[in-house]
Amino acid sequence: MNHDVIITCALTGAGDTTAKSPHVPVTPKQIAAAAVEAAKAGATVVHCHVRDPQTGRFSRDVALYREVMERIREADVDIIVNLTAGMGGDLEIGAGERPMEFGPNTDLVGPLTRLAHVEQLLPEICTLDCGTLNFGDGDTIYVSTPAQLRAGARRITELGVKAELEIFDTGHLWFAKQLIKEGLLDNPLFQLCLGIPWGAPADTTTMKAMVDNLPPDAVWAGFGIGRLQMPMAAQAVLLGGNVRVGLEDNLWLDKGVLATNGQLVERAGEILSRLGARVLTPAEGRKKMGLTQRG
């Protein structure tokens, strides 16, 4: 069991959730406010996407990321910022017998373009999604090839940003270790992402199998989506890891009760406390993860 736990709060994500809950932040001001709320509720890290303020859809706009970062850094809280670098990998295959007629949800760019905001803003952590995945029941694929991952890993290391490797299936973990073996990453963090159709399922057997295949002494976290968010948070801690909660992965606090990011952090903190663990402050989290504070 891990008794000193990092809680990451994933604030908004890129999914079609804004119509499902009024608490999902959309504008940079709202996302930064959610980060402050999570920090005051006890989060160690906030994981940030941005959205188009007009439509609520996912965005890669560097200006939006900059505004979020500036607002967080100007706030009266200390929090570690983790920016996604996963946007730009969406490929919607054309329906039926016309697969090359890519759909309107396609947003496919190269590995360095996916890092444009990381290069300019230099967060303490950014993500690297470690493989291609069938994403849901439609025709959408998340694309991240070995060549793209090598290029992205090399650039993240050059920038001095800590990589958090997003692991959606067992093959992703296999390749993540290959990146380390090739010297492209230095002591990255690991995030075990469970329950996303059709990646690794959110259950104890799968999480333990992944944990058993992590590099020795890896700093890792795990999460499940939807109603499995809190059970998987507890399971991660019992297996020696850290946790992620937040509205990117789950909209509900209780049955029929929509959550805020701060409430999900508080709920996770209560569970950890009852298990005999404590939540690390951002300063303690930086020490555990080998980070240098920026901004």
Protein backbone atom coordinates (compact mmCIF):
# COMPACT_ATOMS: atom_id res chain seq x y z
CA MET A 1 0.00 0.00 0.00
CA ASN A 2 1.05 3.57 -0.72
CA HIS A 3 0.64 5.72 2.38
CA ASP A 4 1.77 9.01 0.78
CA VAL A 5 -0.50 9.65 -2.17
CA ILE A 6 -0.53 12.13 -5.05
CA ILE A 7 -4.04 13.10 -6.16
CA THR A 8 -4.32 14.36 -9.73
CA CYS A 9 -7.54 16.11 -10.73
CA ALA A 10 -8.35 15.90 -14.47
CA LEU A 11 -10.47 19.00 -14.85
CA THR A 12 -12.35 18.87 -18.16
CA GLY A 13 -10.93 16.49 -20.79
CA ALA A 14 -11.97 16.59 -24.43
CA GLY A 15 -15.08 14.42 -24.44
CA ASP A 16 -18.66 15.40 -25.22
CA THR A 17 -19.54 16.07 -21.59
CA THR A 18 -20.35 19.78 -21.47
CA ALA A 19 -24.04 19.17 -22.21
CA LYS A 20 -24.24 16.51 -19.52
CA SER A 21 -23.15 18.61 -16.55
CA PRO A 22 -23.07 22.36 -15.89
CA HIS A 23 -19.96 21.83 -13.76
CA VAL A 24 -17.66 20.85 -16.65
CA PRO A 25 -15.42 23.90 -17.20
CA VAL A 26 -15.15 25.25 -20.75
CA THR A 27 -13.53 28.69 -20.88
CA PRO A 28 -9.95 29.32 -19.69
CA LYS A 29 -11.34 31.30 -16.76
CA GLN A 30 -13.58 28.37 -15.76
CA ILE A 31 -10.81 25.80 -16.19
CA ALA A 32 -8.40 27.86 -14.09
CA ALA A 33 -11.10 28.35 -11.43
CA ALA A 34 -11.62 24.57 -11.39
CA ALA A 35 -7.88 24.14 -10.88
CA VAL A 36 -7.96 26.48 -7.91
CA GLU A 37 -11.01 24.66 -6.53
CA ALA A 38 -9.23 21.32 -6.84
CA ALA A 39 -6.09 22.69 -5.21
CA LYS A 40 -8.04 24.06 -2.26
CA ALA A 41 -9.80 20.68 -1.94
CA GLY A 42 -6.40 18.99 -1.56
CA ALA A 43 -5.25 18.01 -5.06
CA THR A 44 -1.53 17.72 -5.69
CA VAL A 45 -1.71 18.01 -9.49
CA VAL A 46 -4.22 19.34 -12.02
CA HIS A 47 -4.37 17.81 -15.50
CA CYS A 48 -5.56 20.33 -18.09
CA HIS A 49 -7.14 20.24 -21.52
CA VAL A 50 -8.67 23.32 -23.15
CA ARG A 51 -11.93 23.73 -25.06
CA ASP A 52 -13.22 26.17 -27.63
CA PRO A 53 -15.08 28.74 -25.49
CA GLN A 54 -17.79 29.11 -28.15
CA THR A 55 -18.57 25.46 -28.87
CA GLY A 56 -17.20 23.58 -25.86
CA ARG A 57 -15.38 21.18 -28.20
CA PHE A 58 -11.79 20.09 -27.77
CA SER A 59 -9.06 22.51 -28.87
CA ARG A 60 -5.30 22.69 -29.40
CA ASP A 61 -5.20 26.51 -29.34
CA VAL A 62 -1.96 27.61 -27.65
CA ALA A 63 -3.52 30.93 -26.64
CA LEU A 64 -6.18 29.11 -24.61
CA TYR A 65 -3.54 27.03 -22.84
CA ARG A 66 -1.54 30.17 -22.14
CA GLU A 67 -4.52 31.88 -20.53
CA VAL A 68 -5.23 28.85 -18.36
CA MET A 69 -1.60 28.65 -17.25
CA GLU A 70 -1.38 32.36 -16.51
CA ARG A 71 -4.56 32.34 -14.47
CA ILE A 72 -3.42 29.31 -12.44
CA ARG A 73 0.03 30.76 -11.82
CA GLU A 74 -1.49 34.08 -10.71
CA ALA A 75 -3.83 32.37 -8.23
CA ASP A 76 -3.21 32.20 -4.50
CA VAL A 77 -2.59 28.44 -4.49
CA ASP A 78 0.29 26.11 -5.19
CA ILE A 79 -0.54 23.32 -7.62
CA ILE A 80 1.47 21.20 -10.08
CA VAL A 81 0.24 21.69 -13.66
CA ASN A 82 0.10 18.75 -16.05
CA LEU A 83 -0.86 19.69 -19.63
CA THR A 84 -2.21 17.12 -22.04
CA ALA A 85 -0.21 16.54 -25.20
CA GLY A 86 -2.69 14.00 -26.49
CA MET A 87 -4.72 16.30 -28.73
CA GLY A 88 -4.15 15.94 -32.47
CA GLY A 89 -4.35 12.16 -32.66
CA ASP A 90 -8.01 11.69 -33.55
CA LEU A 91 -8.84 9.90 -36.80
CA GLU A 92 -12.48 9.26 -37.71
CA ILE A 93 -12.48 6.56 -40.38
CA GLY A 94 -15.06 7.02 -43.13
CA ALA A 95 -18.17 4.89 -42.71
CA GLY A 96 -18.83 1.62 -44.48
CA GLU A 97 -16.92 1.04 -47.69
CA ARG A 98 -15.43 4.56 -47.82
CA PRO A 99 -12.83 4.46 -45.02
CA MET A 100 -10.59 7.08 -46.66
CA GLU A 101 -13.34 9.73 -46.44
CA PHE A 102 -12.36 10.81 -42.95
CA GLY A 103 -15.12 12.18 -40.71
CA PRO A 104 -15.54 15.66 -39.22
CA ASN A 105 -14.09 14.62 -35.85
CA THR A 106 -10.67 13.96 -37.41
CA ASP A 107 -7.91 16.10 -35.86
CA LEU A 108 -4.65 14.47 -36.89
CA VAL A 109 -1.33 16.31 -36.67
CA GLY A 110 2.31 15.35 -36.23
CA PRO A 111 4.00 14.57 -32.91
CA LEU A 112 5.80 17.92 -32.59
CA THR A 113 2.69 19.94 -33.43
CA ARG A 114 0.96 18.14 -30.54
CA LEU A 115 3.64 19.64 -28.28
CA ALA A 116 3.40 23.27 -29.48
CA HIS A 117 1.79 24.50 -26.25
CA VAL A 118 4.22 22.49 -24.10
CA GLU A 119 7.19 24.09 -25.89
CA GLN A 120 5.87 27.59 -25.27
CA LEU A 121 4.50 27.20 -21.74
CA LEU A 122 6.84 24.60 -20.18
CA PRO A 123 4.54 22.99 -17.59
CA GLU A 124 6.03 20.76 -14.94
CA ILE A 125 4.41 17.67 -16.51
CA CYS A 126 2.90 16.80 -19.87
CA THR A 127 1.31 13.58 -21.07
CA LEU A 128 2.37 11.18 -23.79
CA ASP A 129 -0.34 8.72 -24.90
CA CYS A 130 1.65 5.56 -25.54
CA GLY A 131 -0.19 3.83 -28.38
CA THR A 132 -3.01 3.66 -30.88
CA LEU A 133 -6.46 2.68 -29.63
CA ASN A 134 -9.98 2.00 -30.90
CA PHE A 135 -11.84 4.78 -29.10
CA GLY A 136 -15.46 3.86 -28.40
CA ASP A 137 -17.95 1.99 -30.58
CA GLY A 138 -17.84 4.17 -33.68
CA ASP A 139 -15.13 4.68 -36.28
CA THR A 140 -12.78 6.88 -34.23
CA ILE A 141 -9.21 5.80 -33.60
CA TYR A 142 -6.65 7.54 -31.42
CA VAL A 143 -3.42 7.38 -33.41
CA SER A 144 0.02 7.39 -31.81
CA THR A 145 2.53 5.34 -33.77
CA PRO A 146 5.95 4.15 -32.55
CA ALA A 147 7.71 6.71 -34.75
CA GLN A 148 5.47 9.51 -33.47
CA LEU A 149 6.03 8.44 -29.89
CA ARG A 150 9.80 8.37 -30.28
CA ALA A 151 9.75 11.89 -31.72
CA GLY A 152 7.45 13.17 -28.97
CA ALA A 153 9.42 11.53 -26.16
CA ARG A 154 12.70 12.94 -27.49
CA ARG A 155 11.28 16.47 -27.63
CA ILE A 156 9.69 16.32 -24.17
CA THR A 157 13.05 15.26 -22.73
CA GLU A 158 14.84 18.09 -24.58
CA LEU A 159 12.38 20.58 -23.07
CA GLY A 160 13.07 19.36 -19.53
CA VAL A 161 9.39 18.58 -18.94
CA LYS A 162 8.48 15.44 -17.01
CA ALA A 163 6.56 12.98 -19.18
CA GLU A 164 3.51 11.20 -17.81
CA LEU A 165 2.97 8.13 -19.95
CA GLU A 166 -0.72 7.43 -20.50
CA ILE A 167 -1.20 3.65 -20.66
CA PHE A 168 -4.55 2.54 -22.12
CA ASP A 169 -3.63 -1.09 -22.78
CA THR A 170 -0.91 -3.61 -22.05
CA GLY A 171 0.87 -3.09 -25.37
CA HIS A 172 1.17 0.61 -24.54
CA LEU A 173 3.05 -0.31 -21.37
CA TRP A 174 5.33 -2.62 -23.36
CA PHE A 175 6.23 0.21 -25.73
CA ALA A 176 6.59 2.77 -22.92
CA LYS A 177 9.31 0.60 -21.43
CA GLN A 178 10.95 0.43 -24.85
CA LEU A 179 11.15 4.25 -24.92
CA ILE A 180 12.97 4.15 -21.61
CA LYS A 181 15.27 1.36 -22.82
CA GLU A 182 16.22 3.47 -25.83
CA GLY A 183 17.11 6.41 -23.57
CA LEU A 184 14.39 8.69 -24.92
CA LEU A 185 12.81 9.30 -21.51
CA ASP A 186 14.30 9.83 -18.07
CA ASN A 187 12.29 8.48 -15.11
CA PRO A 188 8.83 9.20 -16.56
CA LEU A 189 5.61 8.95 -14.60
CA PHE A 190 3.00 6.33 -15.49
CA GLN A 191 -0.77 6.74 -15.61
CA LEU A 192 -2.83 3.54 -15.96
CA CYS A 193 -6.02 4.57 -17.77
CA LEU A 194 -8.68 1.91 -17.28
CA GLY A 195 -12.21 1.46 -18.53
CA ILE A 196 -12.07 3.42 -21.80
CA PRO A 197 -13.69 1.34 -24.57
CA TRP A 198 -11.80 -0.50 -26.01
CA GLY A 199 -8.68 -0.42 -23.95
CA ALA A 200 -7.82 -2.12 -20.69
CA PRO A 201 -10.89 -2.79 -18.49
CA ALA A 202 -11.21 -1.23 -15.06
CA ASP A 203 -10.80 -4.20 -12.74
CA THR A 204 -8.38 -5.44 -10.11
CA THR A 205 -6.87 -8.21 -12.24
CA THR A 206 -6.00 -5.85 -15.10
CA MET A 207 -4.61 -3.12 -12.88
CA LYS A 208 -2.45 -5.60 -10.97
CA ALA A 209 -1.15 -7.15 -14.20
CA MET A 210 -0.08 -3.72 -15.39
CA VAL A 211 1.46 -2.81 -12.06
CA ASP A 212 3.44 -6.05 -12.06
CA ASN A 213 4.94 -5.02 -15.41
CA LEU A 214 5.96 -1.47 -14.47
CA PRO A 215 9.66 -0.62 -14.24
CA PRO A 216 11.11 -1.00 -10.73
CA ASP A 217 10.47 2.02 -8.48
CA ALA A 218 8.19 3.68 -11.05
CA VAL A 219 5.97 6.49 -9.77
CA TRP A 220 2.53 5.61 -11.09
CA ALA A 221 -1.14 6.38 -10.75
CA GLY A 222 -4.30 4.71 -11.95
CA PHE A 223 -7.91 5.57 -12.59
CA GLY A 224 -11.22 4.14 -13.75
CA ILE A 225 -13.97 6.04 -15.49
CA GLY A 226 -17.57 6.62 -14.49
CA ARG A 227 -18.83 4.85 -11.38
CA LEU A 228 -15.55 2.96 -11.08
CA GLN A 229 -13.58 6.14 -10.43
CA MET A 230 -13.51 5.82 -6.64
CA PRO A 231 -13.16 2.00 -6.47
CA MET A 232 -10.16 2.17 -8.80
CA ALA A 233 -8.70 5.04 -6.79
CA ALA A 234 -8.77 2.86 -3.69
CA GLN A 235 -7.40 -0.09 -5.64
CA ALA A 236 -4.49 1.94 -7.00
CA VAL A 237 -3.44 2.99 -3.51
CA LEU A 238 -3.68 -0.58 -2.22
CA LEU A 239 -1.38 -1.68 -5.04
CA GLY A 240 1.19 1.03 -4.22
CA GLY A 241 0.14 3.79 -6.60
CA ASN A 242 -1.35 7.25 -6.73
CA VAL A 243 -4.79 8.33 -7.95
CA ARG A 244 -6.56 10.46 -10.52
CA VAL A 245 -10.11 11.77 -10.22
CA GLY A 246 -11.99 14.62 -11.88
CA LEU A 247 -14.71 15.51 -14.35
CA GLU A 248 -12.71 14.34 -17.36
CA ASP A 249 -13.35 10.77 -16.21
CA ASN A 250 -16.57 10.90 -14.17
CA LEU A 251 -19.41 13.42 -13.76
CA TRP A 252 -21.10 11.98 -10.67
CA LEU A 253 -20.52 12.30 -6.93
CA ASP A 254 -23.36 9.97 -5.93
CA LYS A 255 -26.26 8.40 -7.80
CA GLY A 256 -28.21 11.28 -9.30
CA VAL A 257 -25.83 13.91 -7.86
CA LEU A 258 -23.55 15.73 -10.30
CA ALA A 259 -20.08 16.43 -8.95
CA THR A 260 -17.65 19.33 -9.11
CA ASN A 261 -13.93 18.75 -9.42
CA GLY A 262 -13.40 19.89 -5.86
CA GLN A 263 -16.00 17.46 -4.53
CA LEU A 264 -14.34 14.54 -6.33
CA VAL A 265 -10.96 15.47 -4.84
CA GLU A 266 -12.52 15.72 -1.38
CA ARG A 267 -14.24 12.33 -1.79
CA ALA A 268 -10.96 10.69 -2.86
CA GLY A 269 -9.20 12.29 0.09
CA GLU A 270 -11.80 10.90 2.48
CA ILE A 271 -11.36 7.39 1.08
CA LEU A 272 -7.58 7.60 1.33
CA SER A 273 -7.76 8.88 4.87
CA ARG A 274 -9.97 5.97 5.92
CA LEU A 275 -7.44 3.60 4.33
CA GLY A 276 -4.71 5.12 6.49
CA ALA A 277 -3.05 7.16 3.72
CA ARG A 278 -2.45 10.88 3.42
CA VAL A 279 -2.49 13.20 0.40
CA LEU A 280 0.78 14.90 -0.52
CA THR A 281 1.01 18.66 -0.90
CA PRO A 282 2.29 19.99 -4.24
CA ALA A 283 5.70 20.62 -2.65
CA GLU A 284 5.83 17.02 -1.42
CA GLY A 285 4.56 15.78 -4.78
CA ARG A 286 7.37 17.58 -6.60
CA LYS A 287 9.92 15.83 -4.42
CA LYS A 288 8.34 12.42 -5.00
CA MET A 289 8.10 12.92 -8.78
CA GLY A 290 11.48 14.60 -9.23
CA LEU A 291 10.08 17.92 -10.45
CA THR A 292 11.45 21.45 -10.41
CA GLN A 293 8.83 24.10 -9.73
CA ARG A 294 8.20 26.51 -12.59
CA GLY A 295 6.25 29.72 -12.98
